[in-house]
CSV table of C-alpha atoms and ligand atoms in Angstrom, one decimal:
chain,number,residue,atom,x,y,z
A,1,MET,CA,10.0,-75.4,2.4
A,2,SER,CA,6.7,-77.3,2.1
A,3,TYR,CA,3.7,-76.2,4.2
A,4,THR,CA,3.8,-79.3,6.4
A,5,ALA,CA,7.6,-78.9,7.0
A,6,GLU,CA,7.1,-75.3,8.0
A,7,VAL,CA,4.2,-76.0,10.4
A,8,LEU,CA,6.3,-78.9,11.9
A,9,ARG,CA,9.3,-76.7,12.4
A,10,ASN,CA,7.3,-73.9,14.0
A,11,ALA,CA,5.4,-76.3,16.3
A,12,ILE,CA,8.7,-77.9,17.5
A,13,GLU,CA,10.3,-74.5,18.1
A,14,LYS,CA,7.2,-73.4,20.1
A,15,SER,CA,7.3,-76.4,22.4
A,16,PRO,CA,10.9,-77.4,22.4
A,17,ASN,CA,10.9,-79.9,25.3
A,18,GLU,CA,8.2,-82.2,24.1
A,19,PRO,CA,10.0,-85.1,22.2
A,20,GLU,CA,7.0,-87.5,22.1
A,21,PHE,CA,4.8,-84.8,20.7
A,22,HIS,CA,7.4,-83.9,18.1
A,23,GLN,CA,7.6,-87.6,17.1
A,24,ALA,CA,3.8,-87.8,16.7
A,25,MET,CA,3.7,-84.7,14.5
A,26,THR,CA,6.7,-85.9,12.5
A,27,GLU,CA,4.9,-89.2,11.8
A,28,VAL,CA,1.7,-87.5,10.6
A,29,LEU,CA,2.4,-84.2,9.0
A,30,PRO,CA,4.7,-85.1,6.1
A,31,THR,CA,2.2,-87.8,5.0
A,32,LEU,CA,-0.5,-85.1,4.5
A,33,GLN,CA,1.6,-83.1,2.0
A,34,PRO,CA,0.2,-84.9,-1.2
A,35,TYR,CA,-3.3,-84.3,0.0
A,36,LEU,CA,-2.7,-80.7,0.9
A,37,ASP,CA,-1.0,-80.1,-2.5
A,38,ARG,CA,-4.2,-81.0,-4.2
A,39,HIS,CA,-6.3,-78.9,-1.8
A,40,PRO,CA,-4.7,-75.5,-1.1
A,41,LYS,CA,-7.8,-74.3,0.7
A,42,TYR,CA,-6.6,-76.0,3.9
A,43,GLU,CA,-3.3,-74.1,3.9
A,44,ARG,CA,-5.1,-70.8,3.2
A,45,ALA,CA,-7.3,-71.5,6.3
A,46,GLY,CA,-4.3,-72.3,8.5
A,47,ILE,CA,-5.8,-75.7,9.3
A,48,LEU,CA,-2.6,-77.4,10.2
A,49,GLU,CA,-1.3,-74.5,12.4
A,50,ARG,CA,-4.6,-74.8,14.3
A,51,LEU,CA,-4.5,-78.6,14.5
A,52,VAL,CA,-1.1,-78.7,16.2
A,53,GLU,CA,-2.1,-76.3,18.9
A,54,PRO,CA,-4.5,-77.7,21.5
A,55,GLU,CA,-7.7,-75.8,22.0
A,56,ARG,CA,-7.1,-75.9,25.8
A,57,THR,CA,-4.5,-77.3,28.2
A,58,ILE,CA,-5.3,-77.8,31.8
A,59,ILE,CA,-2.5,-78.5,34.4
A,60,PHE,CA,-3.4,-78.9,38.0
A,61,ARG,CA,-2.3,-80.0,41.5
A,62,ILE,CA,-3.6,-83.2,43.0
A,63,PRO,CA,-3.0,-83.4,46.8
A,64,TRP,CA,-4.0,-86.6,48.5
A,65,MET,CA,-3.1,-88.5,51.7
A,66,ASP,CA,-1.5,-91.9,51.8
A,67,ASP,CA,-2.2,-94.7,54.3
A,68,ALA,CA,0.6,-93.5,56.6
A,69,GLY,CA,-1.1,-90.0,56.9
A,70,LYS,CA,1.5,-88.3,54.6
A,71,VAL,CA,0.3,-85.7,52.1
A,72,CYS,CA,1.4,-86.5,48.6
A,73,VAL,CA,1.2,-84.2,45.6
A,74,ASN,CA,0.9,-85.2,41.9
A,75,ARG,CA,0.4,-83.3,38.7
A,76,GLY,CA,-2.7,-83.7,36.6
A,77,TYR,CA,-3.3,-82.9,32.9
A,78,ARG,CA,-6.1,-82.7,30.5
A,79,VAL,CA,-5.3,-81.6,27.0
A,80,GLN,CA,-8.5,-80.7,25.0
A,81,PHE,CA,-7.0,-80.9,21.6
A,82,SER,CA,-9.8,-80.7,19.0
A,83,SER,CA,-13.6,-80.5,19.3
A,84,ALA,CA,-14.1,-80.0,15.5
A,85,ILE,CA,-16.2,-83.1,15.1
A,86,GLY,CA,-17.5,-83.8,18.6
A,87,PRO,CA,-16.9,-83.6,22.4
A,88,TYR,CA,-13.2,-84.2,23.4
A,89,LYS,CA,-12.7,-87.9,23.9
A,90,GLY,CA,-9.6,-89.8,25.0
A,91,GLY,CA,-8.3,-91.7,28.0
A,92,LEU,CA,-6.6,-90.8,31.3
A,93,ARG,CA,-3.1,-92.3,31.9
A,94,PHE,CA,-1.8,-92.8,35.5
A,95,HIS,CA,2.0,-93.6,35.2
A,96,PRO,CA,5.1,-92.0,36.7
A,97,SER,CA,6.4,-91.2,33.2
A,98,VAL,CA,3.4,-89.0,32.4
A,99,SER,CA,4.4,-85.5,31.2
A,100,LEU,CA,2.9,-82.7,29.1
A,101,SER,CA,4.8,-84.1,26.1
A,102,ILE,CA,3.3,-87.6,26.5
A,103,ILE,CA,-0.3,-86.3,27.0
A,104,LYS,CA,0.1,-84.0,23.9
A,105,PHE,CA,1.3,-86.8,21.7
A,106,LEU,CA,-1.6,-89.0,22.8
A,107,GLY,CA,-4.1,-86.2,22.4
A,108,PHE,CA,-2.8,-85.3,18.9
A,109,GLU,CA,-3.0,-89.0,17.8
A,110,GLN,CA,-6.5,-89.2,19.3
A,111,ILE,CA,-7.8,-86.5,16.9
A,112,PHE,CA,-7.0,-88.7,13.9
A,113,LYS,CA,-8.0,-92.0,15.5
A,114,ASN,CA,-11.4,-90.7,16.6
A,115,SER,CA,-12.1,-89.3,13.2
A,116,LEU,CA,-11.2,-92.7,11.6
A,117,THR,CA,-13.9,-94.4,13.7
A,118,GLY,CA,-16.6,-92.5,11.7
A,119,LEU,CA,-18.2,-91.5,15.0
A,120,PRO,CA,-18.7,-87.8,16.2
A,121,ILE,CA,-15.9,-87.5,18.8
A,122,GLY,CA,-13.1,-85.0,19.1
A,123,GLY,CA,-9.6,-85.6,20.5
A,124,GLY,CA,-8.3,-85.2,24.0
A,125,LYS,CA,-6.2,-87.0,26.6
A,126,GLY,CA,-5.2,-86.6,30.2
A,127,GLY,CA,-3.6,-88.2,33.2
A,128,SER,CA,-1.2,-87.8,36.0
A,129,ASP,CA,2.3,-88.9,37.1
A,130,PHE,CA,0.6,-90.9,39.9
A,131,ASP,CA,1.7,-94.5,40.1
A,132,PRO,CA,-1.2,-96.8,41.1
A,133,LYS,CA,1.1,-99.8,41.4
A,134,GLY,CA,1.6,-101.0,45.0
A,135,LYS,CA,-1.0,-98.5,46.3
A,136,SER,CA,-3.9,-99.7,48.5
A,137,ASP,CA,-7.5,-99.4,47.2
A,138,ARG,CA,-8.1,-96.5,49.7
A,139,GLU,CA,-5.0,-94.6,48.4
A,140,VAL,CA,-6.1,-95.1,44.8
A,141,MET,CA,-9.6,-93.8,45.8
A,142,ALA,CA,-8.2,-90.8,47.6
A,143,PHE,CA,-6.1,-89.9,44.6
A,144,CYS,CA,-8.9,-90.4,42.1
A,145,GLN,CA,-11.3,-88.2,44.1
A,146,SER,CA,-8.7,-85.4,44.4
A,147,PHE,CA,-8.1,-85.7,40.6
A,148,VAL,CA,-11.8,-85.3,39.9
A,149,ASN,CA,-12.2,-82.4,42.4
A,150,GLU,CA,-10.4,-80.4,39.7
A,151,LEU,CA,-11.2,-82.3,36.5
A,152,HIS,CA,-15.0,-82.2,37.0
A,153,ARG,CA,-15.0,-78.5,36.0
A,154,TYR,CA,-14.0,-79.3,32.4
A,155,VAL,CA,-15.7,-82.7,31.6
A,156,GLY,CA,-19.2,-83.8,31.0
A,157,GLY,CA,-21.2,-85.9,28.6
A,158,ASN,CA,-21.5,-83.2,25.9
A,159,ALA,CA,-18.1,-81.5,26.6
A,160,ASP,CA,-15.3,-83.9,27.3
A,161,VAL,CA,-15.6,-87.6,28.1
A,162,PRO,CA,-12.4,-89.3,29.4
A,163,ALA,CA,-11.8,-93.1,29.6
A,164,GLY,CA,-9.1,-95.4,30.8
A,165,ASP,CA,-5.5,-95.9,29.5
A,166,ILE,CA,-2.3,-97.2,31.2
A,167,GLY,CA,-2.9,-97.5,35.0
A,168,VAL,CA,-6.6,-96.6,34.7
A,169,GLY,CA,-9.0,-99.5,34.6
A,170,ALA,CA,-12.5,-100.3,36.0
A,171,ARG,CA,-11.5,-99.5,39.6
A,172,GLU,CA,-10.2,-96.0,38.9
A,173,ILE,CA,-13.0,-95.2,36.5
A,174,GLY,CA,-15.5,-96.2,39.2
A,175,TYR,CA,-13.9,-94.0,41.9
A,176,MET,CA,-13.7,-91.0,39.5
A,177,TYR,CA,-17.3,-91.5,38.4
A,178,GLY,CA,-18.5,-91.6,42.0
A,179,GLN,CA,-16.8,-88.4,42.8
A,180,TYR,CA,-18.0,-86.6,39.6
A,181,LYS,CA,-21.6,-87.5,40.5
A,182,ARG,CA,-21.1,-86.3,44.1
A,183,LEU,CA,-19.7,-83.0,43.0
A,184,THR,CA,-22.1,-82.2,40.1
A,185,GLY,CA,-25.2,-84.3,40.9
A,186,LEU,CA,-25.2,-85.4,37.3
A,187,CYS,CA,-25.4,-88.8,35.6
A,188,ASP,CA,-24.6,-87.4,32.2
A,189,GLY,CA,-22.0,-90.0,31.1
A,190,PRO,CA,-18.9,-88.0,31.9
A,191,LEU,CA,-16.6,-91.1,31.6
A,192,THR,CA,-16.6,-94.3,29.6
A,193,GLY,CA,-15.3,-97.7,30.6
A,194,LYS,CA,-17.8,-97.6,33.5
A,195,GLY,CA,-19.0,-100.8,35.3
A,196,ILE,CA,-21.9,-102.5,33.6
A,197,SER,CA,-24.2,-101.9,36.5
A,198,TYR,CA,-23.9,-98.1,36.3
A,199,GLY,CA,-23.9,-97.3,32.6
A,200,GLY,CA,-20.9,-99.2,31.1
A,201,SER,CA,-21.1,-100.9,27.8
A,202,LEU,CA,-20.6,-104.6,27.2
A,203,VAL,CA,-17.4,-105.3,25.1
A,204,ARG,CA,-15.7,-102.0,26.3
A,205,THR,CA,-13.2,-104.1,28.4
A,206,GLU,CA,-12.4,-106.2,25.4
A,207,ALA,CA,-12.7,-103.5,22.7
A,208,THR,CA,-9.2,-102.3,22.1
A,209,GLY,CA,-7.7,-105.8,22.0
A,210,TYR,CA,-10.5,-107.4,20.0
A,211,GLY,CA,-10.5,-104.4,17.6
A,212,LEU,CA,-6.8,-104.7,17.1
A,213,VAL,CA,-7.2,-108.3,16.1
A,214,TYR,CA,-10.2,-107.5,13.8
A,215,LEU,CA,-8.1,-105.0,11.9
A,216,THR,CA,-5.1,-107.3,11.8
A,217,GLU,CA,-7.4,-110.0,10.4
A,218,LYS,CA,-8.0,-107.7,7.4
A,219,MET,CA,-4.3,-107.1,7.0
A,220,LEU,CA,-3.7,-110.8,6.9
A,221,GLU,CA,-6.6,-111.3,4.5
A,222,SER,CA,-4.9,-108.9,2.1
A,223,LEU,CA,-1.8,-111.0,2.4
A,224,HIS,CA,-3.9,-114.0,1.5
A,225,THR,CA,-3.6,-115.6,4.9
A,226,SER,CA,-5.3,-115.6,8.3
A,227,PHE,CA,-4.6,-116.0,12.1
A,228,GLU,CA,-5.0,-119.8,11.8
A,229,GLY,CA,-1.8,-121.5,12.9
A,230,LYS,CA,0.2,-118.2,13.2
A,231,GLN,CA,2.7,-117.5,16.0
A,232,LEU,CA,2.0,-114.2,17.7
A,233,SER,CA,4.3,-112.1,19.8
A,234,ILE,CA,2.4,-109.7,22.1
A,235,SER,CA,4.0,-107.3,24.5
A,236,GLY,CA,2.3,-106.0,27.6
A,237,SER,CA,-0.1,-107.9,29.8
A,238,GLY,CA,-2.6,-105.2,30.5
A,239,ASN,CA,-6.1,-104.6,29.2
A,240,VAL,CA,-5.1,-104.3,25.5
A,241,ALA,CA,-2.7,-107.2,25.5
A,242,ILE,CA,-5.0,-109.6,27.3
A,243,TYR,CA,-8.0,-109.2,25.0
A,244,ALA,CA,-5.8,-109.1,21.8
A,245,ALA,CA,-4.4,-112.5,23.0
A,246,GLU,CA,-7.9,-113.8,23.8
A,247,LYS,CA,-9.4,-112.9,20.3
A,248,ALA,CA,-6.3,-114.1,18.4
A,249,ILE,CA,-6.4,-117.4,20.2
A,250,GLN,CA,-10.1,-117.8,19.4
A,251,LEU,CA,-9.1,-117.2,15.7
A,252,GLY,CA,-6.6,-120.0,15.8
A,253,ALA,CA,-3.3,-118.2,16.6
A,254,LYS,CA,-0.8,-119.2,19.2
A,255,VAL,CA,0.4,-116.4,21.4
A,256,VAL,CA,4.0,-117.1,22.4
A,257,THR,CA,5.0,-114.0,24.4
A,258,MET,CA,3.5,-111.5,26.8
A,259,SER,CA,5.4,-109.1,29.1
A,260,ASP,CA,5.3,-106.3,31.7
A,261,SER,CA,7.8,-103.6,32.5
A,262,ASN,CA,10.1,-106.2,34.3
A,263,GLY,CA,10.4,-108.9,31.7
A,264,PHE,CA,8.6,-111.3,29.3
A,265,ILE,CA,7.4,-114.8,29.3
A,266,HIS,CA,8.0,-117.1,26.3
A,267,ALA,CA,5.7,-120.2,25.9
A,268,PRO,CA,6.5,-122.0,22.7
A,269,ASP,CA,3.3,-124.1,23.0
A,270,GLY,CA,1.2,-121.0,23.5
A,271,ILE,CA,0.2,-118.9,26.5
A,272,ASP,CA,-3.0,-119.6,28.4
A,273,VAL,CA,-4.6,-116.2,28.6
A,274,ASN,CA,-6.9,-117.2,31.5
A,275,ILE,CA,-3.8,-117.5,33.7
A,276,VAL,CA,-2.6,-114.1,32.7
A,277,LYS,CA,-6.1,-112.7,33.5
A,278,THR,CA,-5.9,-114.3,37.0
A,279,ILE,CA,-2.5,-112.8,37.6
A,280,LYS,CA,-3.1,-109.3,36.2
A,281,GLU,CA,-6.9,-108.7,36.7
A,282,GLU,CA,-7.5,-110.5,40.0
A,283,LYS,CA,-4.1,-110.5,41.8
A,284,ARG,CA,-2.6,-107.4,40.3
A,285,GLY,CA,0.6,-109.5,40.1
A,286,ARG,CA,3.7,-109.7,37.8
A,287,ILE,CA,4.0,-111.6,34.6
A,288,CYS,CA,6.8,-113.8,36.0
A,289,GLU,CA,4.2,-115.4,38.3
A,290,TYR,CA,2.9,-117.2,35.1
A,291,LEU,CA,5.6,-119.9,35.8
A,292,GLU,CA,3.8,-120.8,39.1
A,293,TYR,CA,0.8,-121.9,37.1
A,294,ALA,CA,2.2,-123.3,33.9
A,295,LYS,CA,5.3,-125.5,33.2
A,296,ASN,CA,5.7,-124.9,29.4
A,297,ALA,CA,7.1,-121.4,29.7
A,298,GLU,CA,10.3,-119.5,30.5
A,299,TYR,CA,10.7,-116.0,32.0
A,300,HIS,CA,13.2,-113.5,30.7
A,301,ASP,CA,14.0,-110.7,33.2
A,302,GLY,CA,14.4,-107.7,30.8
A,303,GLY,CA,15.7,-108.9,27.4
A,304,LEU,CA,14.3,-108.3,23.9
A,305,ILE,CA,10.8,-109.7,23.5
A,306,TRP,CA,11.0,-109.1,19.7
A,307,SER,CA,13.9,-111.6,19.4
A,308,VAL,CA,11.4,-114.4,19.8
A,309,PRO,CA,10.4,-115.6,16.3
A,310,CYS,CA,6.8,-114.8,15.3
A,311,ASP,CA,4.6,-114.4,12.2
A,312,VAL,CA,2.8,-111.4,13.6
A,313,ALA,CA,3.8,-108.9,16.3
A,314,LEU,CA,1.3,-106.9,18.3
A,315,PRO,CA,3.1,-104.3,20.6
A,316,CYS,CA,0.5,-103.6,23.4
A,317,ALA,CA,2.5,-102.0,26.2
A,318,THR,CA,3.7,-98.4,25.6
A,319,GLN,CA,5.2,-95.8,23.3
A,320,ASN,CA,8.5,-96.5,21.5
A,321,GLU,CA,8.6,-100.1,22.8
A,322,LEU,CA,9.6,-101.3,19.3
A,323,ASP,CA,12.8,-99.7,18.1
A,324,ALA,CA,15.3,-100.3,15.3
A,325,ILE,CA,16.9,-103.3,17.1
A,326,GLY,CA,13.5,-104.9,17.7
A,327,ALA,CA,12.4,-104.2,14.1
A,328,ARG,CA,15.7,-105.8,12.8
A,329,ALA,CA,15.0,-109.0,14.9
A,330,LEU,CA,11.4,-109.2,13.6
A,331,ILE,CA,12.5,-108.8,10.0
A,332,ASP,CA,15.3,-111.3,10.3
A,333,ASN,CA,12.9,-113.9,11.9
A,334,GLY,CA,10.4,-113.6,9.0
A,335,CYS,CA,7.6,-111.6,10.7
A,336,ILE,CA,5.0,-110.6,8.1
A,337,ALA,CA,2.8,-108.0,10.0
A,338,VAL,CA,3.1,-105.6,12.9
A,339,ALA,CA,-0.1,-103.8,14.2
A,340,GLU,CA,0.1,-101.4,17.1
A,341,GLY,CA,-2.0,-102.0,20.2
A,342,SER,CA,-0.2,-99.3,22.2
A,343,ASN,CA,-0.1,-95.7,20.9
A,344,MET,CA,3.1,-94.9,18.8
A,345,SER,CA,4.6,-98.3,19.8
A,346,THR,CA,7.2,-98.0,17.1
A,347,THR,CA,10.0,-95.5,16.7
A,348,ILE,CA,10.1,-93.6,13.3
A,349,ASP,CA,13.3,-95.4,12.2
A,350,ALA,CA,11.7,-98.8,13.1
A,351,VAL,CA,8.6,-98.0,11.0
A,352,ASP,CA,10.8,-97.1,8.0
A,353,MET,CA,12.7,-100.4,8.4
A,354,LEU,CA,9.5,-102.5,8.6
A,355,GLN,CA,8.0,-100.8,5.6
A,356,HIS,CA,11.1,-101.0,3.5
A,357,SER,CA,11.5,-104.7,4.4
A,358,GLY,CA,7.9,-105.5,3.3
A,359,VAL,CA,6.5,-106.1,6.8
A,360,PHE,CA,2.9,-104.9,6.7
A,361,TYR,CA,2.6,-102.3,9.4
A,362,ALA,CA,-0.5,-100.6,11.0
A,363,PRO,CA,-0.2,-97.5,13.1
A,364,GLY,CA,-2.0,-97.4,16.4
A,365,LYS,CA,-4.3,-94.5,15.4
A,366,ALA,CA,-6.0,-97.0,13.1
A,367,SER,CA,-5.4,-100.4,14.7
A,368,ASN,CA,-6.2,-99.5,18.4
A,369,ALA,CA,-9.2,-97.4,17.6
A,370,GLY,CA,-11.6,-100.1,18.8
A,371,GLY,CA,-11.5,-98.9,22.4
A,372,VAL,CA,-12.6,-95.4,21.7
A,373,ALA,CA,-15.1,-96.7,19.1
A,374,VAL,CA,-16.9,-98.7,21.8
A,375,SER,CA,-16.5,-95.8,24.2
A,376,ALA,CA,-18.6,-93.8,21.7
A,377,LEU,CA,-21.1,-96.6,21.6
A,378,GLU,CA,-21.2,-96.4,25.4
A,379,MET,CA,-22.0,-92.7,25.1
A,380,ALA,CA,-24.8,-93.5,22.6
A,381,GLN,CA,-26.3,-96.1,25.0
A,382,ASN,CA,-26.1,-93.6,27.9
A,383,SER,CA,-27.9,-90.9,25.9
A,384,ALA,CA,-30.6,-93.3,24.9
A,385,ARG,CA,-30.8,-94.8,28.5
A,386,ARG,CA,-30.4,-98.3,26.9
A,387,TYR,CA,-28.1,-101.3,27.1
A,388,TRP,CA,-27.1,-103.1,23.9
A,389,SER,CA,-26.3,-106.8,23.9
A,390,PHE,CA,-22.7,-108.1,23.7
A,391,ARG,CA,-23.3,-109.4,20.2
A,392,ARG,CA,-24.6,-106.1,19.0
A,393,VAL,CA,-21.7,-104.1,20.3
A,394,ASP,CA,-19.1,-106.7,19.1
A,395,GLU,CA,-20.6,-106.8,15.6
A,396,SER,CA,-20.5,-103.0,15.5
A,397,LEU,CA,-16.9,-103.0,16.6
A,398,GLN,CA,-15.9,-105.5,14.0
A,399,LYS,CA,-17.7,-103.5,11.3
A,400,ILE,CA,-15.9,-100.3,12.4
A,401,MET,CA,-12.5,-101.9,12.4
A,402,HIS,CA,-13.0,-103.5,9.0
A,403,SER,CA,-14.2,-100.3,7.5
A,404,ILE,CA,-11.2,-98.4,9.0
A,405,TYR,CA,-8.9,-100.8,7.3
A,406,THR,CA,-10.8,-100.5,3.9
A,407,ASN,CA,-10.9,-96.7,4.2
A,408,ILE,CA,-7.2,-96.2,5.0
A,409,SER,CA,-5.9,-98.7,2.5
A,410,GLU,CA,-8.0,-97.2,-0.3
A,411,ILE,CA,-6.9,-93.7,0.5
A,412,ALA,CA,-3.3,-94.7,0.7
A,413,GLU,CA,-3.6,-96.2,-2.8
A,414,ARG,CA,-5.4,-93.1,-4.1
A,415,PHE,CA,-2.5,-90.9,-3.0
A,416,GLY,CA,0.2,-93.0,-4.5
A,417,ALA,CA,1.2,-94.8,-1.3
A,418,GLU,CA,-0.3,-98.3,-1.8
A,419,GLY,CA,0.1,-100.5,1.3
A,420,ASN,CA,1.3,-97.5,3.4
A,421,LEU,CA,-1.3,-97.5,6.2
A,422,VAL,CA,0.5,-94.6,8.0
A,423,ALA,CA,-0.3,-92.3,5.1
A,424,GLY,CA,-3.8,-93.7,4.7
A,425,ALA,CA,-4.6,-93.2,8.4
A,426,SER,CA,-3.3,-89.7,8.5
A,427,ILE,CA,-5.0,-88.5,5.4
A,428,ALA,CA,-8.3,-90.2,6.1
A,429,GLY,CA,-8.4,-89.0,9.7
A,430,PHE,CA,-7.4,-85.5,8.7
A,431,ARG,CA,-10.0,-84.9,5.9
A,432,LYS,CA,-13.0,-85.1,8.1
A,433,VAL,CA,-11.6,-82.9,10.9
A,434,ALA,CA,-10.2,-80.3,8.4
A,435,ASP,CA,-13.5,-80.1,6.6
A,436,ALA,CA,-15.4,-79.6,9.8
A,437,MET,CA,-13.0,-76.8,10.8
A,438,LEU,CA,-13.4,-75.1,7.4
A,439,GLN,CA,-17.2,-75.2,7.8
A,440,GLN,CA,-17.1,-73.8,11.4
A,441,GLY,CA,-15.0,-70.7,10.5
A,442,VAL,CA,-12.0,-69.4,12.3
A,443,VAL,CA,-12.4,-70.8,15.8
B,501,NDP,P1,-2.6,-101.3,31.2
B,501,NDP,O1,-2.2,-100.4,32.3
B,501,NDP,O2,-3.7,-102.2,31.4
B,501,NDP,O3,-1.3,-102.2,30.8
B,501,NDP,C1,-0.1,-101.7,30.3
B,501,NDP,C2,0.8,-102.8,30.1
B,501,NDP,O4,2.0,-102.3,29.5
B,501,NDP,C3,1.3,-103.5,31.4
B,501,NDP,O5,1.6,-104.8,31.1
B,501,NDP,C4,2.5,-102.7,31.7
B,501,NDP,O6,3.4,-103.3,32.6
B,501,NDP,C5,3.1,-102.4,30.4
B,501,NDP,N1,3.9,-101.2,30.4
B,501,NDP,C6,3.4,-99.9,30.7
B,501,NDP,N2,4.4,-99.0,30.6
B,501,NDP,C7,5.5,-99.7,30.3
B,501,NDP,C8,6.8,-99.3,30.1
B,501,NDP,N3,7.2,-98.0,30.2
B,501,NDP,N4,7.7,-100.3,29.8
B,501,NDP,C9,7.3,-101.6,29.6
B,501,NDP,N5,6.0,-102.0,29.8
B,501,NDP,C10,5.2,-101.1,30.2
B,501,NDP,O7,-2.7,-100.3,29.9
B,501,NDP,P2,-3.6,-100.6,28.6
B,501,NDP,O8,-3.5,-102.1,28.2
B,501,NDP,O9,-4.9,-100.0,28.7
B,501,NDP,O10,-2.7,-99.8,27.5
B,501,NDP,C11,-1.6,-100.3,26.8
B,501,NDP,C12,-1.4,-99.4,25.6
B,501,NDP,O11,-2.5,-99.4,24.8
B,501,NDP,C13,-1.1,-97.9,25.9
B,501,NDP,O12,-0.1,-97.4,25.0
B,501,NDP,C14,-2.4,-97.2,25.7
B,501,NDP,O13,-2.2,-95.9,25.3
B,501,NDP,C15,-2.9,-98.0,24.5
B,501,NDP,N6,-4.4,-98.0,24.3
B,501,NDP,C16,-5.2,-98.4,25.3
B,501,NDP,C17,-6.6,-98.3,25.1
B,501,NDP,C18,-7.5,-98.9,26.1
B,501,NDP,O14,-8.7,-98.9,25.8
B,501,NDP,N7,-7.1,-99.3,27.3
B,501,NDP,C19,-7.1,-97.7,23.9
B,501,NDP,C20,-6.2,-97.4,22.9
B,501,NDP,C21,-4.8,-97.5,23.1
B,501,NDP,P3,3.5,-102.9,34.1
B,501,NDP,O15,2.3,-103.5,34.8
B,501,NDP,O16,4.8,-103.5,34.6
B,501,NDP,O17,3.6,-101.4,34.2
């Protein structure tokens, strides 16, 4: 049995009830085997065994009171996966589906993603099964404050720096930052995604979506084409989806779909992203409300978003949203590229189908790294007590995404997997972390 197969088998046996974590390891580990074969020092040092075991897992109770005076209890998580190359960094997700398995898969992915950015940040992730949807601002604040009453012991600018993810945007980050400051008396940049008036970075809101489009631009370039005139199918209508749509439209594409967990809109003439912003960012409404503002669209309650013909698909909602049925529809309709905005958007069999059918595919750990990259730039600005201009941050983001693409495609080619960005991203992300671990001894 190969080294990677053995580590994978043992890790699955050790944590049997964590299917999403198993999936994330199954996607990454086998692709590392050719690199590990050439460099046996990593196996001797037990690097993989250490990498699949989080440095620390914190699980805690979050009691809070709702507007009716009832005490509610949620469960909180912070998984500090790897600090080999810098302080733990990774978002917080508030969604009823959150479990240890989901946080571990996200934290594991984050190690590789953060390494790919070229910036000194380790991997971590956290969150809660709390659902902010339908809660009043006061309820969200009460929950966030209680969450931080526990979390503040483990985070800080040089230790662990969380950010947003599903269900955690500017409002939640603000409440958590306020409580952290109140408890610790410190303004040491314990969170990123902060408001601009108290240490946030310009472009952080746009970063993941813009970054996704910058990387996809390079993929299209290598196919000798561009966004100009392309039909795009985007899923989700949250932070990542909105800013991916905005940038792609600026580059000449037409976005024909967007969705939420209830259904999707299809606008053959192109979606007006400013309407989506109004519905989602201002009104916290549902995507079906788009039809109240625009006539040239239809709404599908449920249904398969990937059955709408497109040239490029950008899944930007959640894990495993693109399965074999969706992949079949994209392939049959002539889609040429899929780049993940959400983490692990695509099931393993769907990735295989896309790759075997010649659809150019980018895994989230590379294509959605723009958010964490700008978070790291926010940390740099906080340390220097400076603000950078929108243009400076946006140019840095663009440079980082382009160099991620170049790096992972060159490495894939060097290891006999030309065009396989999954292999390229895994090996490129792994090398830096593994070398740092070797140099730091058995810790
Ligand atoms: P938001 O909460 O802003 O938006 C999430 C969107 O996805 C909403 O439209 C939501 O619909 C939809 N969605 C969420 N869960 C499901 C589900 N189970 N089924 C169908 N639709 C669902 O989150 P973000 O845009 O920030 O995050 C989206 C994805 O991008 C996540 O996978 C996240 O991990 C990833 N990501 C985010 C980064 C960031 O900087 N924000 C950075 C890197 C990756 P509804 O409102 O109905 O729930």
